[in-house]
Tab-separated table of C-alpha atoms and ligand atoms in Angstrom:
chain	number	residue	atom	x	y	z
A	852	UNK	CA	23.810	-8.368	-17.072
A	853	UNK	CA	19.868	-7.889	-17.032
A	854	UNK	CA	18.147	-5.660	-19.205
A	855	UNK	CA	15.709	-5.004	-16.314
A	856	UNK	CA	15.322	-6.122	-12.081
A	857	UNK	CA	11.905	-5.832	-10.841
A	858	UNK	CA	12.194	-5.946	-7.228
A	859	UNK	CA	8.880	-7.222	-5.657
A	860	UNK	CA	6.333	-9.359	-7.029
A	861	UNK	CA	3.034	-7.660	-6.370
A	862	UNK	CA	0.557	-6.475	-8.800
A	863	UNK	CA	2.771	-3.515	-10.032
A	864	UNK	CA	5.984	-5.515	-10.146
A	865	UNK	CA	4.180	-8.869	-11.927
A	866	UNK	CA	2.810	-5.977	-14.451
A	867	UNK	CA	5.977	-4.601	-14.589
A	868	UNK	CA	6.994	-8.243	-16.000
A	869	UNK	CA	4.285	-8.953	-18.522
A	870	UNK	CA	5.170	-5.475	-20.297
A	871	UNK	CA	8.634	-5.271	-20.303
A	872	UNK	CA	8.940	-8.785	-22.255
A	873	UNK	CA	6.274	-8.627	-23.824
A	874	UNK	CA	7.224	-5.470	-25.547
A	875	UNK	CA	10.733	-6.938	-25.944
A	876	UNK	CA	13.553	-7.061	-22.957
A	877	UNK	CA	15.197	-10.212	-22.868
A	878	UNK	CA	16.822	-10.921	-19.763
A	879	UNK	CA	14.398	-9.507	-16.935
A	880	UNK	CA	14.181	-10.918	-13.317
A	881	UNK	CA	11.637	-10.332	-10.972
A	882	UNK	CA	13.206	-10.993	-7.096
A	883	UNK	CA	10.291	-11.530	-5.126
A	884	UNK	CA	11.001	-12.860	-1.341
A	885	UNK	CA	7.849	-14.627	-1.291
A	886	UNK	CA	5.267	-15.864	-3.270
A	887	UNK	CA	4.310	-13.441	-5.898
A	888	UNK	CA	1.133	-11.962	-5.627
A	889	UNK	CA	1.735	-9.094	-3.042
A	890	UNK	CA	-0.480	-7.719	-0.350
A	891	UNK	CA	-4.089	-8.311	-2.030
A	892	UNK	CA	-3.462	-12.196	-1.329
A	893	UNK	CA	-4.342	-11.491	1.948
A	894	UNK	CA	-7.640	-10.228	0.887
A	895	UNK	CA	-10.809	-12.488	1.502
A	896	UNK	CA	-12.812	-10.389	-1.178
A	897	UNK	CA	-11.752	-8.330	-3.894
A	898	UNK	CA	-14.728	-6.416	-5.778
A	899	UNK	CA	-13.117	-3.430	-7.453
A	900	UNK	CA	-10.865	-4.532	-10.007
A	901	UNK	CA	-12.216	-3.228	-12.940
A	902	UNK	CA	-14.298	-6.932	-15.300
A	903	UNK	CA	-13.899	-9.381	-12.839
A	904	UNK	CA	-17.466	-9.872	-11.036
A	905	UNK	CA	-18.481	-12.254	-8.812
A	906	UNK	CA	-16.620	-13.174	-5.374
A	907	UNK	CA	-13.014	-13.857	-5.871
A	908	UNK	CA	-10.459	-13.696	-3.410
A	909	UNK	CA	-7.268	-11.885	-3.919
A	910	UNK	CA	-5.559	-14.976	-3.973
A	911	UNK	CA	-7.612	-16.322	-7.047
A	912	UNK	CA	-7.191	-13.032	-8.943
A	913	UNK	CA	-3.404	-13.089	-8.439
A	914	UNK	CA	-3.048	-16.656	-9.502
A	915	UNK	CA	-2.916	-16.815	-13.447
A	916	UNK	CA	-0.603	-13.490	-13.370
A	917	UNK	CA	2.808	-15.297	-12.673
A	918	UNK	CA	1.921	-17.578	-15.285
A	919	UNK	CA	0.775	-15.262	-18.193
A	920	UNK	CA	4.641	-13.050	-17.445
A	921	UNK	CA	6.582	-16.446	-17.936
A	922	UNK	CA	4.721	-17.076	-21.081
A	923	UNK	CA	6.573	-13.862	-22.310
A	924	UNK	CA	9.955	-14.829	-20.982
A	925	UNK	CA	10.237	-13.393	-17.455
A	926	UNK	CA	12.026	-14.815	-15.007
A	927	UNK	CA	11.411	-14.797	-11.364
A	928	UNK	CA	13.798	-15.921	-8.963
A	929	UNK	CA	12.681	-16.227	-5.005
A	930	UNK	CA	15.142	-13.928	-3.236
A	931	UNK	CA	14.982	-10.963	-0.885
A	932	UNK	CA	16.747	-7.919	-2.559
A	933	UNK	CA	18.625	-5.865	0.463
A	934	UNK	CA	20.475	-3.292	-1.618
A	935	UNK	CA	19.653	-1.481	-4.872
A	936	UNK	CA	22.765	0.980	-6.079
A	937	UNK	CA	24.200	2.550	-8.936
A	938	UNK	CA	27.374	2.035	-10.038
A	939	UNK	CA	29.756	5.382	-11.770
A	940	UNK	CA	29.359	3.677	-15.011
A	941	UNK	CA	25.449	4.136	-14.951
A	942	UNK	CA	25.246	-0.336	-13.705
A	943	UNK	CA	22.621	-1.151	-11.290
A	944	UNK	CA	24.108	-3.766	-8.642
A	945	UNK	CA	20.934	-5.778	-6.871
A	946	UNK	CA	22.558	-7.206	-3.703
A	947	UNK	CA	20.511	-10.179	-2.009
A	948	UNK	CA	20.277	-11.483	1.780
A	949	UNK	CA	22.163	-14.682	0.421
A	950	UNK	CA	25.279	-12.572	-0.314
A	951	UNK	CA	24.954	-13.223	-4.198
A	952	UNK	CA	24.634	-10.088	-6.720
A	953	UNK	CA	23.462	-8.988	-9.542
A	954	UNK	CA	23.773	-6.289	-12.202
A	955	UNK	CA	21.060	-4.519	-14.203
A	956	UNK	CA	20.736	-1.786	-16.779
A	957	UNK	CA	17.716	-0.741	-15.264
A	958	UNK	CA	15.567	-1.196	-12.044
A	959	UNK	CA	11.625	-0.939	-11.311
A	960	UNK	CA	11.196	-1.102	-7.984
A	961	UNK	CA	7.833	-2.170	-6.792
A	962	UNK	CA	7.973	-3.297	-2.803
A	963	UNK	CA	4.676	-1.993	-1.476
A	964	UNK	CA	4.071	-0.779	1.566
A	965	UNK	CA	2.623	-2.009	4.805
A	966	UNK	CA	-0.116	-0.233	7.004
A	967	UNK	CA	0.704	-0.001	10.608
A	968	UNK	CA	-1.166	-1.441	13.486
A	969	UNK	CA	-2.703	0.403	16.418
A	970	UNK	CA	-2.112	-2.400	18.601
A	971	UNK	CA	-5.599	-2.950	20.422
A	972	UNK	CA	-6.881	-6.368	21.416
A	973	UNK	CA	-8.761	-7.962	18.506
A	974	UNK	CA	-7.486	-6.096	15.809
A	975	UNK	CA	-5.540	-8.960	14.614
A	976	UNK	CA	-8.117	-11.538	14.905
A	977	UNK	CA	-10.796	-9.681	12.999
A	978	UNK	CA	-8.392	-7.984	10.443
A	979	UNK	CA	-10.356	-8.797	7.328
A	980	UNK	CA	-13.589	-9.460	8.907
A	981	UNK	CA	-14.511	-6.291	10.224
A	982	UNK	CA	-11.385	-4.676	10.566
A	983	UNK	CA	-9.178	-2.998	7.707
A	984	UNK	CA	-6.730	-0.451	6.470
A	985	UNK	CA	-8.279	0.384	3.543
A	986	UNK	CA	-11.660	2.309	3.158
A	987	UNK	CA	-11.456	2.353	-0.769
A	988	UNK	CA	-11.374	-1.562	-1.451
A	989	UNK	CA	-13.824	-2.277	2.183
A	990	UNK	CA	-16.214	0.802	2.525
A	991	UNK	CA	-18.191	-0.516	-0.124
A	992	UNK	CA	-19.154	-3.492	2.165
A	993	UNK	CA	-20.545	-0.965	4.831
A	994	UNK	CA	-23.493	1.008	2.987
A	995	UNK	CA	-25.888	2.506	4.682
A	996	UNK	CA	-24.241	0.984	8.107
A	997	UNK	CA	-21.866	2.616	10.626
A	998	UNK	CA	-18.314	2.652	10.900
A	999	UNK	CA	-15.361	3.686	13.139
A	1000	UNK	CA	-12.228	5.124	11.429
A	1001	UNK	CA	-9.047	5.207	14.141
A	1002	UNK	CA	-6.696	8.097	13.633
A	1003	UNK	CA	-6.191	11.649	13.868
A	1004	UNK	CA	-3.520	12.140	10.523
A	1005	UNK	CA	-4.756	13.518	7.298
A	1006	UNK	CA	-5.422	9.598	6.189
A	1007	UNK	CA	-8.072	9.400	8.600
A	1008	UNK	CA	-9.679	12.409	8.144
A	1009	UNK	CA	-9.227	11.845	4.094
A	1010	UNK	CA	-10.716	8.311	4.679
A	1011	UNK	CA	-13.426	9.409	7.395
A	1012	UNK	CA	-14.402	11.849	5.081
A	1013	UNK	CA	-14.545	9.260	1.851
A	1014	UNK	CA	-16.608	6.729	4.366
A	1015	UNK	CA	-19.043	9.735	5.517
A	1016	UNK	CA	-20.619	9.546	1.598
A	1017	UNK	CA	-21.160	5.340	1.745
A	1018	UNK	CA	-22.019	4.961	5.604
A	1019	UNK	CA	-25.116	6.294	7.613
A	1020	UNK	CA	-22.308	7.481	10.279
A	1021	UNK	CA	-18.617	7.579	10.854
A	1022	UNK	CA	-17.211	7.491	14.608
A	1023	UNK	CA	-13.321	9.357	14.573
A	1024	UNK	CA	-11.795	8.523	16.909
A	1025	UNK	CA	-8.374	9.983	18.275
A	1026	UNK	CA	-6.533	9.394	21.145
A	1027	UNK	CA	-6.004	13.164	21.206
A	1028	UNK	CA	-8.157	16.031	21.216
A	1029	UNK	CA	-6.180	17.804	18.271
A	1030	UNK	CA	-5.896	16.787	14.301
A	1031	UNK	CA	-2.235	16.568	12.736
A	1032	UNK	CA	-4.023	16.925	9.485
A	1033	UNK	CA	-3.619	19.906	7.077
A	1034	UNK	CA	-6.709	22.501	8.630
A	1035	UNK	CA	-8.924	22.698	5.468
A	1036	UNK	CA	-9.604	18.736	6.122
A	1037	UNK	CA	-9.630	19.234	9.900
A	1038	UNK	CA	-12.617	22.141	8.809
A	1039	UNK	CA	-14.401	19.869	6.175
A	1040	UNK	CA	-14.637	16.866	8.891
A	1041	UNK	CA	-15.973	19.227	11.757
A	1042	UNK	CA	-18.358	20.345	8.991
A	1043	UNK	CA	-20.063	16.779	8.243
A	1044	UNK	CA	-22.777	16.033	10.038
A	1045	UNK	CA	-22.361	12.499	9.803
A	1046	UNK	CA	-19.129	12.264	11.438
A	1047	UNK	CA	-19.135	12.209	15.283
A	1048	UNK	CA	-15.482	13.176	17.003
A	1049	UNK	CA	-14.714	10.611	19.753
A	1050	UNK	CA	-11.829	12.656	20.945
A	1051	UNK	CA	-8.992	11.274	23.670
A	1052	UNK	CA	-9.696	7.586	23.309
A	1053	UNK	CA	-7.606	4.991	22.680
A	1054	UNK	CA	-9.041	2.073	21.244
A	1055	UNK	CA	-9.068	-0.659	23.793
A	1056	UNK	CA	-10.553	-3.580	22.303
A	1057	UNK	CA	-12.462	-4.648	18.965
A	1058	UNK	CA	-15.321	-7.428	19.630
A	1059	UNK	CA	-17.206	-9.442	17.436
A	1060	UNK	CA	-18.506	-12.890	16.690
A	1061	UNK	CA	-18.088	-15.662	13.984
A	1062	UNK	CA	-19.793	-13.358	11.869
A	1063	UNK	CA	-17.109	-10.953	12.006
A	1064	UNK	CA	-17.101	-7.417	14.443
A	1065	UNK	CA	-19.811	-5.805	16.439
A	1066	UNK	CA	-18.380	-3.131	18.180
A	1067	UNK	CA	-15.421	-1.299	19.447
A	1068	UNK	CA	-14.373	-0.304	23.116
A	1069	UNK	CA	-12.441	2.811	24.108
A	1070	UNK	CA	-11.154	3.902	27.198
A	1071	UNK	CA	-10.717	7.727	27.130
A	1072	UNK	CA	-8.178	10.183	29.666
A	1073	UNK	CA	-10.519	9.859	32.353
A	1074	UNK	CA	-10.352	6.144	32.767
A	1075	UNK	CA	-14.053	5.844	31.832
A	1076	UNK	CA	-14.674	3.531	28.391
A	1077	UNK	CA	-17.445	3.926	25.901
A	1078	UNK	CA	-18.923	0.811	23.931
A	1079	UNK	CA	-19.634	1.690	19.782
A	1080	UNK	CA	-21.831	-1.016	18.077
A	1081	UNK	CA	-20.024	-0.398	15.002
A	1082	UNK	CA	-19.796	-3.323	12.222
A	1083	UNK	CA	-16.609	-1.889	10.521
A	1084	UNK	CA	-13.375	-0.298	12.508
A	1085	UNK	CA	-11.201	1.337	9.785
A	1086	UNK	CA	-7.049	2.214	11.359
A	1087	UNK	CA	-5.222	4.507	9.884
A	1088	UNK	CA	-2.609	5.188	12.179
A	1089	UNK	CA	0.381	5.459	9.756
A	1090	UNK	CA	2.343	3.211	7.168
A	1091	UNK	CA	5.267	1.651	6.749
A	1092	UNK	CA	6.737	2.049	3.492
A	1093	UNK	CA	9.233	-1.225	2.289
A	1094	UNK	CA	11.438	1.563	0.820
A	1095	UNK	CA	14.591	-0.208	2.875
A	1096	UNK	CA	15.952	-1.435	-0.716
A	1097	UNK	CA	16.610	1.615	-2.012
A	1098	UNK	CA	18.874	2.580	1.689
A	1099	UNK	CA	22.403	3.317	1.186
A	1100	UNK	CA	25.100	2.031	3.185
A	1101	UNK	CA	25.961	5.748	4.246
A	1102	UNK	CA	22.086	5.951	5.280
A	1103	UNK	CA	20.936	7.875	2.521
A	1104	UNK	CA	18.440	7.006	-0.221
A	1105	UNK	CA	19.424	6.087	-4.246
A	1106	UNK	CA	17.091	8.386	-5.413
A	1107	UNK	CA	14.788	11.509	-3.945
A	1108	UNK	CA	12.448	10.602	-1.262
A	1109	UNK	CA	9.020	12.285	0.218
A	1110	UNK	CA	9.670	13.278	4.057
A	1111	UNK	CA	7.342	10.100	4.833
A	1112	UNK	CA	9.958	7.770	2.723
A	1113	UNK	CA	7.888	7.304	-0.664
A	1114	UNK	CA	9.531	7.188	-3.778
A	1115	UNK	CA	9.264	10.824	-5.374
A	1116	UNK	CA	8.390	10.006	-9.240
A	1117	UNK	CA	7.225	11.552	-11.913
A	1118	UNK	CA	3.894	10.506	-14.528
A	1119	UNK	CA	6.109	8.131	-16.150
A	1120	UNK	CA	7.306	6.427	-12.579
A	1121	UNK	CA	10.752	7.965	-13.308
A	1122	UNK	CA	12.271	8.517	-10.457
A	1123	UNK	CA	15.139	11.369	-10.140
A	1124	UNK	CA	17.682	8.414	-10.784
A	1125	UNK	CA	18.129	7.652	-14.989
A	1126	UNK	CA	17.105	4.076	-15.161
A	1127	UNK	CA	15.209	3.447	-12.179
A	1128	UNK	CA	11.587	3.622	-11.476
A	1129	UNK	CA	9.214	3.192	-8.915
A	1130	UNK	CA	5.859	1.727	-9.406
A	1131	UNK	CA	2.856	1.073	-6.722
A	1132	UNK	CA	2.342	1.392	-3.225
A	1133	UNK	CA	5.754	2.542	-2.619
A	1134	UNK	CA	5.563	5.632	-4.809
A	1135	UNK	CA	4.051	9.375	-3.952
A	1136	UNK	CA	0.686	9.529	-3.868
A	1137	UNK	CA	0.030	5.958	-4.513
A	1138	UNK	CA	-3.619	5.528	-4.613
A	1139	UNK	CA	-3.007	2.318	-3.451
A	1140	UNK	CA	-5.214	-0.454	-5.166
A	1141	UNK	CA	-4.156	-3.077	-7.029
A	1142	UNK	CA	-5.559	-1.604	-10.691
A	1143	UNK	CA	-3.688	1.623	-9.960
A	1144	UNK	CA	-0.298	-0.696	-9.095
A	1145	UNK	CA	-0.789	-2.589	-12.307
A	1146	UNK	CA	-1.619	0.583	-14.015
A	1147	UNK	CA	2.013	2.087	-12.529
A	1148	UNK	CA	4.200	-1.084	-13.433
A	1149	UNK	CA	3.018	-1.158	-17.024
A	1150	UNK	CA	4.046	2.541	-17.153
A	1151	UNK	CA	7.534	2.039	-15.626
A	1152	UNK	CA	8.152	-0.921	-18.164
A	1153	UNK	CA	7.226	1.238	-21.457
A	1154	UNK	CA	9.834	3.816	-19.332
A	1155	UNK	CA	12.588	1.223	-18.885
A	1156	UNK	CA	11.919	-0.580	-22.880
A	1157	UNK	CA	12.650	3.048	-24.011
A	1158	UNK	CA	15.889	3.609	-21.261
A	1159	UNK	CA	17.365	0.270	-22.926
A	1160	UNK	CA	16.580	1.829	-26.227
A	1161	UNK	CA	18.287	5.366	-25.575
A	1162	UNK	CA	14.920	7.409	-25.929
A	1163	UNK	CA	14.639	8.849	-21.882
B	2532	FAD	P1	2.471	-5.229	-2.846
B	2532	FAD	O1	1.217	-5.911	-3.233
B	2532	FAD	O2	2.682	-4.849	-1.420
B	2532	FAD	O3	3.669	-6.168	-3.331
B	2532	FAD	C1	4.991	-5.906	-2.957
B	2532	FAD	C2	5.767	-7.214	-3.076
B	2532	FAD	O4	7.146	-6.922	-2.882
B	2532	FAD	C3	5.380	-8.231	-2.010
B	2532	FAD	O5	5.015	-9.442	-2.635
B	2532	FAD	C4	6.637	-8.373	-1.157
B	2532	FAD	O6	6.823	-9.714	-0.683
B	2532	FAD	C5	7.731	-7.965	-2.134
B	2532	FAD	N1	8.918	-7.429	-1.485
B	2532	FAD	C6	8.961	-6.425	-0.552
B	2532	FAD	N2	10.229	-6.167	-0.218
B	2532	FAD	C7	10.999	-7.035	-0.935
B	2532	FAD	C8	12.410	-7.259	-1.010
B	2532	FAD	N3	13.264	-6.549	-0.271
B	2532	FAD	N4	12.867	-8.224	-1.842
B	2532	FAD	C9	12.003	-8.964	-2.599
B	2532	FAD	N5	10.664	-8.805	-2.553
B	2532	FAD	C10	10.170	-7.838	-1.745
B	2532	FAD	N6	-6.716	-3.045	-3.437
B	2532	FAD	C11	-7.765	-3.003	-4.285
B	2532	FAD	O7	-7.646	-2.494	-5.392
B	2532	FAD	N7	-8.980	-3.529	-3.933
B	2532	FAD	C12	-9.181	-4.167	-2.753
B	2532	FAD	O8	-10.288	-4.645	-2.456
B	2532	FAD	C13	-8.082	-4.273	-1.857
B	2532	FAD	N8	-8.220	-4.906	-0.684
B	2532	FAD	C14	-7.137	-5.076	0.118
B	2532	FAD	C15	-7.281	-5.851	1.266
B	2532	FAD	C16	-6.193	-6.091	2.079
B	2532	FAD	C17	-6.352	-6.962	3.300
B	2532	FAD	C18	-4.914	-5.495	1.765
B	2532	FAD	C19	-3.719	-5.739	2.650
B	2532	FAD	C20	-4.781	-4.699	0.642
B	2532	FAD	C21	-5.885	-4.488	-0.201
B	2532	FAD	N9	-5.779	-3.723	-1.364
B	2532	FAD	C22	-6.837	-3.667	-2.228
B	2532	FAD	C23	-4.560	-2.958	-1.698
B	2532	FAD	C24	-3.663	-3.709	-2.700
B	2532	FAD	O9	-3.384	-4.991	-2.192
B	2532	FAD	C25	-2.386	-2.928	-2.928
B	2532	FAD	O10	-2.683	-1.617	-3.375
B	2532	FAD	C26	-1.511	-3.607	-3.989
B	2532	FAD	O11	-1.253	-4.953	-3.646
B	2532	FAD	C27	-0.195	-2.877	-4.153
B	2532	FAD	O12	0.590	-3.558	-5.075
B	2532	FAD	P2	2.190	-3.391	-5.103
B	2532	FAD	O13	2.641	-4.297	-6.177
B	2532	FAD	O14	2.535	-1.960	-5.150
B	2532	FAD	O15	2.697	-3.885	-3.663
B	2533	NAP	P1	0.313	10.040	10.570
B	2533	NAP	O1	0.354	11.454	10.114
B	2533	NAP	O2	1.525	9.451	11.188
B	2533	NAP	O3	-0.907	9.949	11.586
B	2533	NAP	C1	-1.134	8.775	12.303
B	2533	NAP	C2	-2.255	9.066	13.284
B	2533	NAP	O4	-2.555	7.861	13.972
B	2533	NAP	C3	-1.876	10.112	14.330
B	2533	NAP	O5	-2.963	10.963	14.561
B	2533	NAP	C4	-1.555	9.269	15.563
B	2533	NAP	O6	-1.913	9.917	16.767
B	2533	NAP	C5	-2.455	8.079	15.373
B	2533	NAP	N1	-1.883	6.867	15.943
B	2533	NAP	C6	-0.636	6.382	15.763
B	2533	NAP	N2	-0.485	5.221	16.418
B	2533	NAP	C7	-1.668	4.981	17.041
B	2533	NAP	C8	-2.131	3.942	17.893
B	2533	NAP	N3	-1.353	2.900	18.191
B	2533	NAP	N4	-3.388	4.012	18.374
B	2533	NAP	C9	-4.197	5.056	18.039
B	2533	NAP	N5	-3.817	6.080	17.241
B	2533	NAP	C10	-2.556	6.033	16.750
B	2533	NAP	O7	-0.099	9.018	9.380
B	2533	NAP	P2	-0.967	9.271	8.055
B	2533	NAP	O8	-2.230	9.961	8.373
B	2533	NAP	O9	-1.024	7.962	7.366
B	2533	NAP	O10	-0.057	10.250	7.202
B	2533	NAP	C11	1.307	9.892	6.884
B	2533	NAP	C12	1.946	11.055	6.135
B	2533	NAP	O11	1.330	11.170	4.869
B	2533	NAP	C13	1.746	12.381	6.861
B	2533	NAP	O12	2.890	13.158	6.740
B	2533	NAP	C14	0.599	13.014	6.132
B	2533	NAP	O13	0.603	14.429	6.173
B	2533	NAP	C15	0.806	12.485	4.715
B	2533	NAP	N6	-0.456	12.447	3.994
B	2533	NAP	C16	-0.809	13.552	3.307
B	2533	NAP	C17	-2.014	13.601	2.652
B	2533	NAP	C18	-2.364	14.837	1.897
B	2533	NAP	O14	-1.557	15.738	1.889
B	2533	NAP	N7	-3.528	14.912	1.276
B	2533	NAP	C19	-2.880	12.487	2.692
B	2533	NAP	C20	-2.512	11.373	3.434
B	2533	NAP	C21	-1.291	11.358	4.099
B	2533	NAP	P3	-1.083	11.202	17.299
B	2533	NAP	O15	-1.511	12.329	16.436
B	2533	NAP	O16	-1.523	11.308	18.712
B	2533	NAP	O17	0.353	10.825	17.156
């Protein structure tokens, strides 16, 4: 029986790991399907985790972390995790893709989440150089330039908004000509001057050069297309949260759930389960960077030291 199953091996689920045996669980297992290190791996550039200047890639940062948990005993064991559940007698049973099982006395869950795609020609190819999903970690790059945010949900506007402070001018544009974002934000983007409403246009292709994007083409109702010399094309068209772990086999979730299938949890990650905790990306109101993910899994460990202990 583990004392504690981290499921994922990101930035909150390797932190997760350092604290919890560090500060004195034995038998902890992190089940990580891939190579730990999570979603910021993926990132060419990485500027905004707090003492650590210069260029460094996300892969570089994430490097010495595996290493520095398994100097404090934790195990990690390369397996995809398909089922979390809890058993009458309070026994958490982690079920893999192999068929193999195993039981814990507690559970921080730490899967991530994945932002969607719009789907327009180029947006793979210049993901990372010019395109991104994430105005807090890439605005920075684009002072005093202009951007495009893609997107008519309250991420959008939040993020069009955030991007209207750092860039000389923000282009929204939506593929309708009305906001599903809560009206106070709707009101506050109308009210910037430095945001520009490209209304019923669908993104149609990004272009760009070995240097990375130049501009963005959208074809509107009409069938007539505008070209934006833009260096930056920010999508926020939704996300996909890995929350698929925590599905029952009757269809319903271990623990309580936001409508958009986050993990509802409380200051101390708790989630409404005893035991089990949710930490990063995958939680409520996730600010989602990698020192707020850290931040959460070193939270959810002191939580799940003190479950094993009694105090909770
Ligand atoms: P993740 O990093 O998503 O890790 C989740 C892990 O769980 C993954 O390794 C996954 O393989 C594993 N997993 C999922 N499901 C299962 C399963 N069923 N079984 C086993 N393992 C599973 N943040 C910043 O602070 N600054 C930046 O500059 C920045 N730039 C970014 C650039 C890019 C391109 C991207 C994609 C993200 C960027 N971020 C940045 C955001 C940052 O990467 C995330 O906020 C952070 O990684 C979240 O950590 P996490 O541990 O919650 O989840
Ligand atoms: P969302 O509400 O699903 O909005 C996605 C937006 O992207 C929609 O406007 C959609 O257009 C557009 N879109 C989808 N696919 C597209 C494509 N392929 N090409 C172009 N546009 C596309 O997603 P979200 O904004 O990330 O929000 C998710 C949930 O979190 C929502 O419930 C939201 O209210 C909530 N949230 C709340 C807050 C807050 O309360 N402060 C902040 C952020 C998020 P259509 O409108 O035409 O479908």
């Amino acid at each position: 029986m583990l004392d504690c199953a981290i499921i994922g091996g990101g930035p909150a689920g390797l932190t997760a790991g350092l604290y919890t045996t560090r500060g004195g669980l034995n038998k902890v297992v992190m089940f990580e399907k891939g190579m730990p290190g999570g979603q910021i791996t993926m990132s060419s550039e990485i500027e905004n985790y707090p003492g650590v200047t210069g260029h460094i890639s996300g892969m570089d940062l994430m490097i010495p972390w595996p290493e520095q948990c398994q100097r404090f005993g934790l195990k990690h064991e390369m397996s995809e995790v398909t089922r979390v559940s809890r058993r009458e007698d309070g026994v958490f049973t982690i079920q893999k893709s192999d068929g193999s099982m195993d039981e814990a006395k507690s559970v921080i869950v730490c899967t991530g989440s994945t932002p969607k795609r719009a789907g327009f020609t180029g947006e793979d190819t210049f993901f990372g150089r010019g395109v991104s999903t994430c105005a807090t970690c890439d605005g920075f790059f684009y002072k005093n330039k202009e951007v495009a945010v893609i997107g008519g949900g309250d991420t959008a506007l939040e993020e069009a908004l955030y991007l209207a402070k750092i860039c000389t001018k923000v282009y929204l544009i939506h593929r309708r000509d009305s906001f599903r974002s809560a009206p106070n934000t709707i009101e506050r983007v109308k009210n910037t001057a430095n945001i520009e409403l490209v209304l019923n246009a669908i993104p149609e292709e990004v272009v760009g050069d070995a240097m990375g994007v130049t501009g963005i083409r959208v074809v509107f109702n009409d069938a007539t297309t505008r070209h934006i010399d833009v260096p930056g094309v920010f999508v926020f068209v939704g996300n996909n949260v890995n929350n698929q772990v925590l599905m029952q086999e009757d269809g319903s979730f271990l623990c309580e759930m936001t409508p958009w299938g986050e993990v509802k949890v409380d200051l101390s990650m708790k989630t409404s389960v005893p035991g089990l905790y949710a930490a990063g990306d995958m939680r409520a109101e996730a600010p989602k960077q990698v020192v707020c993910a850290a931040g959460d899994g070193a939270v959810a460990a002191l939580q799940a030291i003190a479950y094993a202990d009694g105090h909770h």
